[in-house]
JSON list of C-alpha atoms in Angstrom, two decimals:
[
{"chain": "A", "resi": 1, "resn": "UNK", "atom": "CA", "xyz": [-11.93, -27.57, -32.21]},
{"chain": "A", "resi": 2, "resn": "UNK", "atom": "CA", "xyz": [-12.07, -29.10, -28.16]},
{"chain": "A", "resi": 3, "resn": "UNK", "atom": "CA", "xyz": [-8.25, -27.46, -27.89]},
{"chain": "A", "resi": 4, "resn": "UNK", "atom": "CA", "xyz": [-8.68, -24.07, -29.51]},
{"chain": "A", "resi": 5, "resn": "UNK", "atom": "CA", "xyz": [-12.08, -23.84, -27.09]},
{"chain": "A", "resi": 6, "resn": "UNK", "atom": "CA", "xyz": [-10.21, -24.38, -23.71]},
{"chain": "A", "resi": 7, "resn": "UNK", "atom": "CA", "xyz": [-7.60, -21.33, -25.25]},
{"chain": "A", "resi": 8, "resn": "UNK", "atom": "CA", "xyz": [-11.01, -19.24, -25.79]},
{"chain": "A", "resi": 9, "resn": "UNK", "atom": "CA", "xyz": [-11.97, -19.86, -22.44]},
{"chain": "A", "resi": 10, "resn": "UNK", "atom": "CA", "xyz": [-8.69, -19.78, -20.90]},
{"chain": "A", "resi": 11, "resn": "UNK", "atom": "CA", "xyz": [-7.99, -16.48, -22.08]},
{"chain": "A", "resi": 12, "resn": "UNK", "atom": "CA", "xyz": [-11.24, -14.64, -21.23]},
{"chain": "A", "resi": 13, "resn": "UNK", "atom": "CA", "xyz": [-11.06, -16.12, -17.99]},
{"chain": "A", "resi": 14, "resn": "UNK", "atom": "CA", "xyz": [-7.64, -14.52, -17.60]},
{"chain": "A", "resi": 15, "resn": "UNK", "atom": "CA", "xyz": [-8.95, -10.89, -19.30]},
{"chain": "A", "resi": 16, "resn": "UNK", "atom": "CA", "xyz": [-11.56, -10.96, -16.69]},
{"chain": "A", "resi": 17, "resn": "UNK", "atom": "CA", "xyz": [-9.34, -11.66, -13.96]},
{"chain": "A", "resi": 18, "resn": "UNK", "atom": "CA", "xyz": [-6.74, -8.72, -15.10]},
{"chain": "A", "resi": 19, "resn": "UNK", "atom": "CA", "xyz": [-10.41, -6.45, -15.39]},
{"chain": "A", "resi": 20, "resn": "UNK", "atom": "CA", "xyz": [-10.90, -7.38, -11.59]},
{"chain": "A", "resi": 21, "resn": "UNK", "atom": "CA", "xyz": [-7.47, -7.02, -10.30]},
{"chain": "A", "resi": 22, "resn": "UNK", "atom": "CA", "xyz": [-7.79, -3.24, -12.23]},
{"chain": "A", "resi": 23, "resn": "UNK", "atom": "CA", "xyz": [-10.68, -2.62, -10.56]},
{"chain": "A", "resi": 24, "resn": "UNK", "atom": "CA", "xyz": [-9.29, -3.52, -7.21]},
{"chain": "A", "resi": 25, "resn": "UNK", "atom": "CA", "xyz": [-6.22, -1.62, -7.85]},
{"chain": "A", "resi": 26, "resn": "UNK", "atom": "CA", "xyz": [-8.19, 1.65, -8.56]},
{"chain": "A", "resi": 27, "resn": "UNK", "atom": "CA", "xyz": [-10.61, 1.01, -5.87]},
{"chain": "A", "resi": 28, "resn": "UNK", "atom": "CA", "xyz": [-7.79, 0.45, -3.07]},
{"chain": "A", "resi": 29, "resn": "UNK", "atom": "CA", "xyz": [-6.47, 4.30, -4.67]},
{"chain": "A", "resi": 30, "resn": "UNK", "atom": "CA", "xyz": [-9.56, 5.60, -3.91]},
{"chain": "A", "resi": 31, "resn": "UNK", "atom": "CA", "xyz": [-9.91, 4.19, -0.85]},
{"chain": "A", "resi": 32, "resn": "UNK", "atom": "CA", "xyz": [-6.14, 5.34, 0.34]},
{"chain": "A", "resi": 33, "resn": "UNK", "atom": "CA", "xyz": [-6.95, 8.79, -1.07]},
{"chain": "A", "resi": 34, "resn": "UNK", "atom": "CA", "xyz": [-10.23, 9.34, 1.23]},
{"chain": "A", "resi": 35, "resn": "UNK", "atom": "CA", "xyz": [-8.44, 8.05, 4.47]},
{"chain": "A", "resi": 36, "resn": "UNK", "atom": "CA", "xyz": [-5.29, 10.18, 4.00]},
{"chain": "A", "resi": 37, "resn": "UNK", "atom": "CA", "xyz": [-7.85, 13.19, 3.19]},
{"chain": "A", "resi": 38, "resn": "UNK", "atom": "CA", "xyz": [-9.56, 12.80, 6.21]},
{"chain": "A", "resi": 39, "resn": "UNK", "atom": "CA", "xyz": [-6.63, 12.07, 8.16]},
{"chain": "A", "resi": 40, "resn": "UNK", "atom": "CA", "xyz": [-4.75, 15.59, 6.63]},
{"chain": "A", "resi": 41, "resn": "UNK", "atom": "CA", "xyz": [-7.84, 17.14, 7.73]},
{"chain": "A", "resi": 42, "resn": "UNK", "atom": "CA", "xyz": [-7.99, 15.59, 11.00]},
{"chain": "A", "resi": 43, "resn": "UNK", "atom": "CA", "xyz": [-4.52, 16.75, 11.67]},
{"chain": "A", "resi": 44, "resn": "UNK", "atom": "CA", "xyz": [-5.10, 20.27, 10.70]},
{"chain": "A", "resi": 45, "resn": "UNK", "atom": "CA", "xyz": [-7.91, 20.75, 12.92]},
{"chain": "A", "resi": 46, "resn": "UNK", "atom": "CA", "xyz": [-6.02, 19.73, 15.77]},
{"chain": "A", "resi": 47, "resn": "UNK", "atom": "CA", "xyz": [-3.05, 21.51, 15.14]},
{"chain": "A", "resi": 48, "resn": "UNK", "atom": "CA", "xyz": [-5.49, 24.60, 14.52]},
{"chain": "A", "resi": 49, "resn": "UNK", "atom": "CA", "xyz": [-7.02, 23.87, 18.19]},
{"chain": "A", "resi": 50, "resn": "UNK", "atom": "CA", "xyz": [-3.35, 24.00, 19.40]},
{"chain": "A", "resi": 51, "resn": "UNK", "atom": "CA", "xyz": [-2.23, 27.45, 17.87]},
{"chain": "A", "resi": 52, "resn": "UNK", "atom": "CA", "xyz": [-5.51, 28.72, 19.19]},
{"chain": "A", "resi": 53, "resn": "UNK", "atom": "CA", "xyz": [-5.03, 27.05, 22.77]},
{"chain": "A", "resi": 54, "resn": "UNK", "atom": "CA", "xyz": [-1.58, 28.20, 22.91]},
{"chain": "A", "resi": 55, "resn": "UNK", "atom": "CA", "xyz": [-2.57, 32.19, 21.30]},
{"chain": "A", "resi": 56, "resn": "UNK", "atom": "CA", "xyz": [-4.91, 31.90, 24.79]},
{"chain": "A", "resi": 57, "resn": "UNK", "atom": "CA", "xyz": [-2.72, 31.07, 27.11]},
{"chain": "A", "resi": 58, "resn": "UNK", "atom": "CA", "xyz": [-0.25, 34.20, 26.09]}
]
């Protein structure tokens, strides 16, 4: 009874680590997917302030 209690506990200890590590995973995604949005965006703004600089300048 003792040994088949540790492999209880032993595996939900390791479902709930492979839950958190999900959960990480997914959260770093997010997180990537915001900071490359706001650096696309970032990026077209100036490049939008350079076509119109250089349009002025002609």
């Amino acid at each position: 009874m003792l040994l088949s209690m540790g492999f209880v506990g032993e595996v939900i200890f390791e479902a709930v680590k492979f839950v958190v590590m999900i959960l990480l995973l997914v959260l770093a995604v997010i997180a990537g997917g915001k900071l490359r949005k706001a650096k696309d965006a970032k990026k077209a703004a100036t490049q939008t302030n350079v076509t119109t600089a250089q349009g002025n300048d002609n």
